Amino acid sequence: MVIDMHVHPALFSDICGDKDRLKLRCDEMGYHLMGPSPLDVLDKQNAYAGIDKMVLLPLDHSVRCGEVVITNEEIRTLVDKRPDMLIGFASVDPHRSDAVEVLERAFTELQLTGLKLNPAKQRFYPDDRMMWPIYEKCLEHNKPVVFHAGLSWEPDTLCKYSHPLRFEEVALEFPQLRLCLAHMGWPWVQETAMLMIKYPNLYADTAMMYMDSAEQFFDKVFKHDMGEYWLDHNFQDQVMFGSNAPRFRPVRIKRGLDSLKMREDTRRKLYGENAMRFLGLEG
């Protein structure tokens, strides 16, 4: 089982019928060089890459933007079209006065699997106490949280909100809440590794924004920024495969990870088993 934990469906044609909303997405997410694609193209790409499931991540920063960029309802629409392949997460702008109510509906009525938050885009610190009711709602429904962490290439983002150390108090105060620092918190990879050592409820994904080839980039991250055997010896239960599609093609990220030397049990966990546990789908 191979699960891509980090996919942005902004350009899935089934939710791109409104040209004004499509332009808004491209403006807000920096996708001007790409266009919409139908789900059957996604099917072929996944088959070629050997990917079985994808986790879809929406975006709500409507308090600043004026409109939800990818809605929870649109995520539900997509999941219903490919229920065996697509897993839908919710989003909510923490600055909304009805944030907890929006999240309750996403988990109960829309039956979404977790919550995606982007502190750099939504302009909040993860350890701000205003976030506690949101985390408590996730814990109430046993839903994991994926945070954008580290660098964001999206327009109008500030990395001060997404430094890995801003997540430590959350991991400490909510030890039963499964948390993922996306992108390994790059460039703060060692800080992310330090937190994973301390907090077993903290995960990371591989959706890093490489600037050369994926093979070279992952070699740098997993053999130089981290020790060569750290993944096998210390984090084999906490790192998950993520591609950051459509900014990067999943097949390229997977090839980069395929090129790394690691134990086969670690590779199985990286590609799917850890995600199953994080998503609460084991058993």
mmCIF file of C-alpha atoms in Angstrom:
data_model
loop_
_atom_site.group_PDB
_atom_site.id
_atom_site.type_symbol
_atom_site.label_atom_id
_atom_site.label_comp_id
_atom_site.label_asym_id
_atom_site.label_seq_id
_atom_site.Cartn_x
_atom_site.Cartn_y
_atom_site.Cartn_z
ATOM 1 C CA MET A 1 0.000 0.000 0.000
ATOM 2 C CA VAL A 2 1.373 3.398 -1.050
ATOM 3 C CA ILE A 3 -0.404 6.469 0.346
ATOM 4 C CA ASP A 4 0.423 10.002 -0.779
ATOM 5 C CA MET A 5 -0.291 12.081 2.326
ATOM 6 C CA HIS A 6 0.047 15.485 0.692
ATOM 7 C CA VAL A 7 -2.004 16.414 -2.403
ATOM 8 C CA HIS A 8 -3.584 19.789 -3.203
ATOM 9 C CA PRO A 9 -6.614 19.238 -5.497
ATOM 10 C CA ALA A 10 -6.873 22.866 -6.610
ATOM 11 C CA LEU A 11 -6.610 21.864 -10.294
ATOM 12 C CA PHE A 12 -8.849 18.792 -10.321
ATOM 13 C CA SER A 13 -11.233 19.690 -13.142
ATOM 14 C CA ASP A 14 -14.298 18.349 -11.310
ATOM 15 C CA ILE A 15 -14.130 21.394 -8.992
ATOM 16 C CA CYS A 16 -12.775 23.893 -11.536
ATOM 17 C CA GLY A 17 -15.945 24.829 -13.415
ATOM 18 C CA ASP A 18 -15.994 28.402 -12.088
ATOM 19 C CA LYS A 19 -13.308 30.406 -13.917
ATOM 20 C CA ASP A 20 -13.250 33.156 -11.296
ATOM 21 C CA ARG A 21 -12.679 30.657 -8.496
ATOM 22 C CA LEU A 22 -10.005 28.913 -10.539
ATOM 23 C CA LYS A 23 -8.187 32.215 -11.019
ATOM 24 C CA LEU A 24 -8.445 32.882 -7.279
ATOM 25 C CA ARG A 25 -6.868 29.501 -6.543
ATOM 26 C CA CYS A 26 -4.018 30.066 -8.955
ATOM 27 C CA ASP A 27 -3.416 33.532 -7.512
ATOM 28 C CA GLU A 28 -3.503 32.345 -3.904
ATOM 29 C CA MET A 29 -1.535 29.114 -4.402
ATOM 30 C CA GLY A 30 0.901 30.145 -7.137
ATOM 31 C CA TYR A 31 -0.323 27.659 -9.774
ATOM 32 C CA HIS A 32 -0.299 29.920 -12.838
ATOM 33 C CA LEU A 33 1.872 27.602 -14.940
ATOM 34 C CA MET A 34 -0.557 24.674 -14.632
ATOM 35 C CA GLY A 35 -4.100 23.952 -15.743
ATOM 36 C CA PRO A 36 -6.969 21.691 -14.643
ATOM 37 C CA SER A 37 -6.807 17.936 -15.218
ATOM 38 C CA PRO A 38 -9.590 15.312 -15.072
ATOM 39 C CA LEU A 39 -9.564 12.496 -12.558
ATOM 40 C CA ASP A 40 -8.880 9.855 -15.203
ATOM 41 C CA VAL A 41 -5.494 11.501 -15.804
ATOM 42 C CA LEU A 42 -4.872 11.251 -12.065
ATOM 43 C CA ASP A 43 -5.786 7.551 -12.219
ATOM 44 C CA LYS A 44 -3.145 6.961 -14.886
ATOM 45 C CA GLN A 45 -0.494 8.973 -13.042
ATOM 46 C CA ASN A 46 -1.107 7.041 -9.837
ATOM 47 C CA ALA A 47 -0.989 3.700 -11.629
ATOM 48 C CA TYR A 48 2.333 4.679 -13.223
ATOM 49 C CA ALA A 49 3.786 5.785 -9.876
ATOM 50 C CA GLY A 50 2.360 2.805 -7.955
ATOM 51 C CA ILE A 51 0.297 5.032 -5.657
ATOM 52 C CA ASP A 52 -2.866 3.504 -4.188
ATOM 53 C CA LYS A 53 -4.399 6.369 -2.207
ATOM 54 C CA MET A 54 -4.076 10.153 -1.973
ATOM 55 C CA VAL A 55 -4.964 12.514 0.868
ATOM 56 C CA LEU A 56 -6.610 15.721 -0.404
ATOM 57 C CA LEU A 57 -5.863 18.957 1.445
ATOM 58 C CA PRO A 58 -8.176 22.000 1.140
ATOM 59 C CA LEU A 59 -7.498 25.635 2.054
ATOM 60 C CA ASP A 60 -9.601 28.115 4.021
ATOM 61 C CA HIS A 61 -8.084 31.503 4.800
ATOM 62 C CA SER A 62 -11.328 33.295 4.044
ATOM 63 C CA VAL A 63 -10.998 35.948 6.754
ATOM 64 C CA ARG A 64 -8.098 37.501 4.825
ATOM 65 C CA CYS A 65 -8.944 36.251 1.324
ATOM 66 C CA GLY A 66 -12.699 36.837 1.395
ATOM 67 C CA GLU A 67 -13.491 33.376 0.015
ATOM 68 C CA VAL A 68 -12.607 29.757 0.777
ATOM 69 C CA VAL A 69 -10.065 28.690 -1.846
ATOM 70 C CA ILE A 70 -10.821 24.937 -1.710
ATOM 71 C CA THR A 71 -13.903 24.129 0.328
ATOM 72 C CA ASN A 72 -14.636 21.120 2.498
ATOM 73 C CA GLU A 73 -17.681 20.453 0.337
ATOM 74 C CA GLU A 74 -15.502 20.340 -2.792
ATOM 75 C CA ILE A 75 -13.243 17.820 -1.076
ATOM 76 C CA ARG A 76 -16.304 15.681 -0.299
ATOM 77 C CA THR A 77 -17.366 15.888 -3.960
ATOM 78 C CA LEU A 78 -13.992 14.601 -5.108
ATOM 79 C CA VAL A 79 -13.829 11.797 -2.555
ATOM 80 C CA ASP A 80 -17.287 10.611 -3.601
ATOM 81 C CA LYS A 81 -16.033 10.250 -7.176
ATOM 82 C CA ARG A 82 -13.064 8.049 -6.173
ATOM 83 C CA PRO A 83 -13.870 6.682 -2.690
ATOM 84 C CA ASP A 84 -11.368 3.838 -2.972
ATOM 85 C CA MET A 85 -8.513 6.176 -3.903
ATOM 86 C CA LEU A 86 -9.130 9.602 -2.341
ATOM 87 C CA ILE A 87 -9.114 10.519 1.356
ATOM 88 C CA GLY A 88 -10.447 13.964 2.217
ATOM 89 C CA PHE A 89 -9.244 16.349 4.875
ATOM 90 C CA ALA A 90 -11.005 19.483 6.098
ATOM 91 C CA SER A 91 -9.737 23.015 6.432
ATOM 92 C CA VAL A 92 -10.951 25.911 8.559
ATOM 93 C CA ASP A 93 -9.653 29.424 9.011
ATOM 94 C CA PRO A 94 -8.870 29.654 12.736
ATOM 95 C CA HIS A 95 -9.820 33.351 12.667
ATOM 96 C CA ARG A 96 -13.431 32.528 11.766
ATOM 97 C CA SER A 97 -15.888 33.096 14.594
ATOM 98 C CA ASP A 98 -17.604 29.824 13.624
ATOM 99 C CA ALA A 99 -14.385 27.781 13.208
ATOM 100 C CA VAL A 100 -15.348 25.038 15.672
ATOM 101 C CA GLU A 101 -18.825 24.707 14.139
ATOM 102 C CA VAL A 102 -17.348 24.446 10.632
ATOM 103 C CA LEU A 103 -15.037 21.706 11.843
ATOM 104 C CA GLU A 104 -17.839 19.832 13.588
ATOM 105 C CA ARG A 105 -19.808 19.745 10.336
ATOM 106 C CA ALA A 106 -16.738 18.660 8.357
ATOM 107 C CA PHE A 107 -16.217 15.689 10.664
ATOM 108 C CA THR A 108 -19.842 14.649 11.178
ATOM 109 C CA GLU A 109 -21.857 15.578 8.074
ATOM 110 C CA LEU A 110 -19.075 15.546 5.477
ATOM 111 C CA GLN A 111 -17.224 12.639 7.116
ATOM 112 C CA LEU A 112 -13.772 14.067 6.397
ATOM 113 C CA THR A 113 -10.793 12.227 7.820
ATOM 114 C CA GLY A 114 -8.644 14.967 9.361
ATOM 115 C CA LEU A 115 -7.749 18.649 9.460
ATOM 116 C CA LYS A 116 -5.186 20.567 7.389
ATOM 117 C CA LEU A 117 -3.872 23.874 8.747
ATOM 118 C CA ASN A 118 -1.385 26.252 7.118
ATOM 119 C CA PRO A 119 -0.077 28.701 9.738
ATOM 120 C CA ALA A 120 2.072 30.591 7.213
ATOM 121 C CA LYS A 121 -0.926 31.251 4.966
ATOM 122 C CA GLN A 122 -3.613 31.560 7.624
ATOM 123 C CA ARG A 123 -1.397 33.792 9.785
ATOM 124 C CA PHE A 124 -1.566 32.152 13.198
ATOM 125 C CA TYR A 125 0.941 30.629 15.584
ATOM 126 C CA PRO A 126 0.176 26.939 16.236
ATOM 127 C CA ASP A 127 0.823 27.386 19.959
ATOM 128 C CA ASP A 128 -1.598 30.316 20.278
ATOM 129 C CA ARG A 129 -4.207 29.357 22.874
ATOM 130 C CA MET A 130 -6.971 30.420 20.495
ATOM 131 C CA MET A 131 -6.188 27.133 18.685
ATOM 132 C CA TRP A 132 -6.964 24.924 21.696
ATOM 133 C CA PRO A 133 -10.720 24.527 20.942
ATOM 134 C CA ILE A 134 -9.857 23.436 17.387
ATOM 135 C CA TYR A 135 -7.373 20.848 18.608
ATOM 136 C CA GLU A 136 -9.862 19.673 21.211
ATOM 137 C CA LYS A 137 -12.498 19.201 18.510
ATOM 138 C CA CYS A 138 -10.054 17.061 16.505
ATOM 139 C CA LEU A 139 -9.272 15.014 19.596
ATOM 140 C CA GLU A 140 -12.981 14.602 20.346
ATOM 141 C CA HIS A 141 -13.488 13.012 16.911
ATOM 142 C CA ASN A 142 -10.126 11.196 16.820
ATOM 143 C CA LYS A 143 -9.046 13.179 13.740
ATOM 144 C CA PRO A 144 -5.369 13.872 12.958
ATOM 145 C CA VAL A 145 -3.958 17.263 12.003
ATOM 146 C CA VAL A 146 -1.566 17.995 9.141
ATOM 147 C CA PHE A 147 0.245 21.317 9.519
ATOM 148 C CA HIS A 148 2.173 23.082 6.838
ATOM 149 C CA ALA A 149 5.619 23.522 8.436
ATOM 150 C CA GLY A 150 8.740 25.306 7.249
ATOM 151 C CA LEU A 151 9.064 27.019 3.880
ATOM 152 C CA SER A 152 5.998 27.866 1.805
ATOM 153 C CA TRP A 153 6.334 28.916 -1.815
ATOM 154 C CA GLU A 154 2.767 30.128 -1.928
ATOM 155 C CA PRO A 155 2.302 33.900 -2.266
ATOM 156 C CA ASP A 156 1.777 36.000 0.844
ATOM 157 C CA THR A 157 3.124 33.536 3.402
ATOM 158 C CA LEU A 158 5.326 34.187 6.426
ATOM 159 C CA CYS A 159 7.565 31.377 7.692
ATOM 160 C CA LYS A 160 7.724 32.790 11.204
ATOM 161 C CA TYR A 161 4.348 31.155 11.785
ATOM 162 C CA SER A 162 5.464 27.717 10.595
ATOM 163 C CA HIS A 163 8.838 27.195 12.278
ATOM 164 C CA PRO A 164 8.879 23.669 13.771
ATOM 165 C CA LEU A 165 9.520 24.926 17.301
ATOM 166 C CA ARG A 166 6.120 26.655 17.291
ATOM 167 C CA PHE A 167 4.516 23.184 17.294
ATOM 168 C CA GLU A 168 6.229 21.790 20.397
ATOM 169 C CA GLU A 169 3.703 23.019 22.946
ATOM 170 C CA VAL A 170 0.876 21.559 20.857
ATOM 171 C CA ALA A 171 2.569 18.151 20.829
ATOM 172 C CA LEU A 172 3.152 18.405 24.586
ATOM 173 C CA GLU A 173 -0.336 19.578 25.560
ATOM 174 C CA PHE A 174 -2.163 17.131 23.255
ATOM 175 C CA PRO A 175 -0.214 13.844 23.508
ATOM 176 C CA GLN A 176 -3.140 11.803 22.123
ATOM 177 C CA LEU A 177 -3.565 14.044 19.070
ATOM 178 C CA ARG A 178 -1.737 12.798 15.983
ATOM 179 C CA LEU A 179 0.131 15.703 14.387
ATOM 180 C CA CYS A 180 2.099 15.881 11.150
ATOM 181 C CA LEU A 181 4.665 18.554 10.301
ATOM 182 C CA ALA A 182 4.489 18.563 6.515
ATOM 183 C CA HIS A 183 7.605 19.063 4.388
ATOM 184 C CA MET A 184 9.759 17.788 7.309
ATOM 185 C CA GLY A 185 9.680 21.446 8.387
ATOM 186 C CA TRP A 186 12.341 22.160 5.733
ATOM 187 C CA PRO A 187 14.797 23.862 5.991
ATOM 188 C CA TRP A 188 14.586 23.177 9.739
ATOM 189 C CA VAL A 189 14.967 19.419 9.311
ATOM 190 C CA GLN A 190 17.040 18.855 12.446
ATOM 191 C CA GLU A 191 14.556 20.795 14.554
ATOM 192 C CA THR A 192 11.778 18.571 13.194
ATOM 193 C CA ALA A 193 13.865 15.469 13.950
ATOM 194 C CA MET A 194 14.475 16.724 17.486
ATOM 195 C CA LEU A 195 10.734 17.093 18.059
ATOM 196 C CA MET A 196 9.987 13.613 16.708
ATOM 197 C CA ILE A 197 12.488 12.154 19.172
ATOM 198 C CA LYS A 198 10.626 13.803 22.051
ATOM 199 C CA TYR A 199 7.015 13.355 20.922
ATOM 200 C CA PRO A 200 5.784 10.015 19.513
ATOM 201 C CA ASN A 201 2.494 11.656 18.449
ATOM 202 C CA LEU A 202 4.433 13.847 16.002
ATOM 203 C CA TYR A 203 4.872 12.738 12.387
ATOM 204 C CA ALA A 204 6.394 14.353 9.291
ATOM 205 C CA ASP A 205 5.931 13.922 5.557
ATOM 206 C CA THR A 206 8.325 14.004 2.611
ATOM 207 C CA ALA A 207 6.499 16.677 0.556
ATOM 208 C CA MET A 208 9.634 18.794 0.357
ATOM 209 C CA MET A 209 10.183 21.373 -2.371
ATOM 210 C CA TYR A 210 13.364 20.145 -4.001
ATOM 211 C CA MET A 211 15.465 22.592 -6.023
ATOM 212 C CA ASP A 212 17.619 20.143 -8.003
ATOM 213 C CA SER A 213 16.552 16.548 -8.564
ATOM 214 C CA ALA A 214 14.469 14.668 -6.027
ATOM 215 C CA GLU A 215 17.249 12.068 -5.771
ATOM 216 C CA GLN A 216 19.884 14.673 -4.910
ATOM 217 C CA PHE A 217 17.586 16.523 -2.553
ATOM 218 C CA PHE A 218 16.546 13.493 -0.524
ATOM 219 C CA ASP A 219 20.160 12.352 -0.375
ATOM 220 C CA LYS A 220 21.006 15.727 1.179
ATOM 221 C CA VAL A 221 18.112 15.634 3.666
ATOM 222 C CA PHE A 222 18.358 12.014 4.788
ATOM 223 C CA LYS A 223 22.142 11.544 4.669
ATOM 224 C CA HIS A 224 23.560 14.962 5.506
ATOM 225 C CA ASP A 225 20.950 17.114 7.257
ATOM 226 C CA MET A 226 20.091 13.946 9.162
ATOM 227 C CA GLY A 227 22.361 11.020 9.854
ATOM 228 C CA GLU A 228 22.378 8.239 7.260
ATOM 229 C CA TYR A 229 20.676 5.753 9.581
ATOM 230 C CA TRP A 230 18.370 8.119 11.487
ATOM 231 C CA LEU A 231 15.327 7.107 9.453
ATOM 232 C CA ASP A 232 15.916 3.382 10.057
ATOM 233 C CA HIS A 233 16.935 3.677 13.698
ATOM 234 C CA ASN A 234 14.871 6.555 15.065
ATOM 235 C CA PHE A 235 11.986 7.691 12.865
ATOM 236 C CA GLN A 236 10.822 4.654 10.933
ATOM 237 C CA ASP A 237 7.382 4.922 12.573
ATOM 238 C CA GLN A 238 6.931 8.680 12.089
ATOM 239 C CA VAL A 239 7.779 9.669 8.488
ATOM 240 C CA MET A 240 5.165 9.388 5.730
ATOM 241 C CA PHE A 241 5.291 9.682 1.962
ATOM 242 C CA GLY A 242 3.930 12.973 0.610
ATOM 243 C CA SER A 243 4.400 14.545 -2.805
ATOM 244 C CA ASN A 244 3.040 18.107 -2.618
ATOM 245 C CA ALA A 245 1.229 17.536 -5.927
ATOM 246 C CA PRO A 246 0.538 19.326 -8.222
ATOM 247 C CA ARG A 247 3.595 21.502 -7.567
ATOM 248 C CA PHE A 248 5.678 18.331 -7.900
ATOM 249 C CA ARG A 249 4.750 15.133 -9.670
ATOM 250 C CA PRO A 250 4.266 12.262 -7.216
ATOM 251 C CA VAL A 251 6.245 9.873 -9.406
ATOM 252 C CA ARG A 252 9.337 12.085 -9.129
ATOM 253 C CA ILE A 253 9.113 12.321 -5.348
ATOM 254 C CA LYS A 254 8.640 8.564 -5.126
ATOM 255 C CA ARG A 255 11.642 7.911 -7.375
ATOM 256 C CA GLY A 256 13.727 10.140 -5.140
ATOM 257 C CA LEU A 257 12.694 8.138 -2.095
ATOM 258 C CA ASP A 258 13.165 4.853 -3.965
ATOM 259 C CA SER A 259 16.803 5.850 -4.502
ATOM 260 C CA LEU A 260 17.483 6.005 -0.751
ATOM 261 C CA LYS A 261 18.990 3.004 0.962
ATOM 262 C CA MET A 262 16.810 1.869 3.877
ATOM 263 C CA ARG A 263 15.503 -1.321 5.414
ATOM 264 C CA GLU A 264 12.522 -2.848 3.659
ATOM 265 C CA ASP A 265 10.361 -2.646 6.769
ATOM 266 C CA THR A 266 11.191 1.063 7.004
ATOM 267 C CA ARG A 267 10.228 1.531 3.353
ATOM 268 C CA ARG A 268 6.876 -0.195 3.892
ATOM 269 C CA LYS A 269 6.168 2.068 6.839
ATOM 270 C CA LEU A 270 7.254 5.184 4.962
ATOM 271 C CA TYR A 271 5.069 4.441 1.947
ATOM 272 C CA GLY A 272 1.901 3.372 3.692
ATOM 273 C CA GLU A 273 1.861 1.754 7.107
ATOM 274 C CA ASN A 274 2.650 4.943 9.040
ATOM 275 C CA ALA A 275 -0.049 6.824 7.112
ATOM 276 C CA MET A 276 -2.609 4.120 7.916
ATOM 277 C CA ARG A 277 -1.838 4.507 11.614
ATOM 278 C CA PHE A 278 -1.807 8.326 11.419
ATOM 279 C CA LEU A 279 -5.151 8.361 9.603
ATOM 280 C CA GLY A 280 -6.708 5.952 12.074
ATOM 281 C CA LEU A 281 -7.319 3.332 9.358
ATOM 282 C CA GLU A 282 -5.460 0.425 10.927
ATOM 283 C CA GLY A 283 -7.543 -2.670 11.487
#
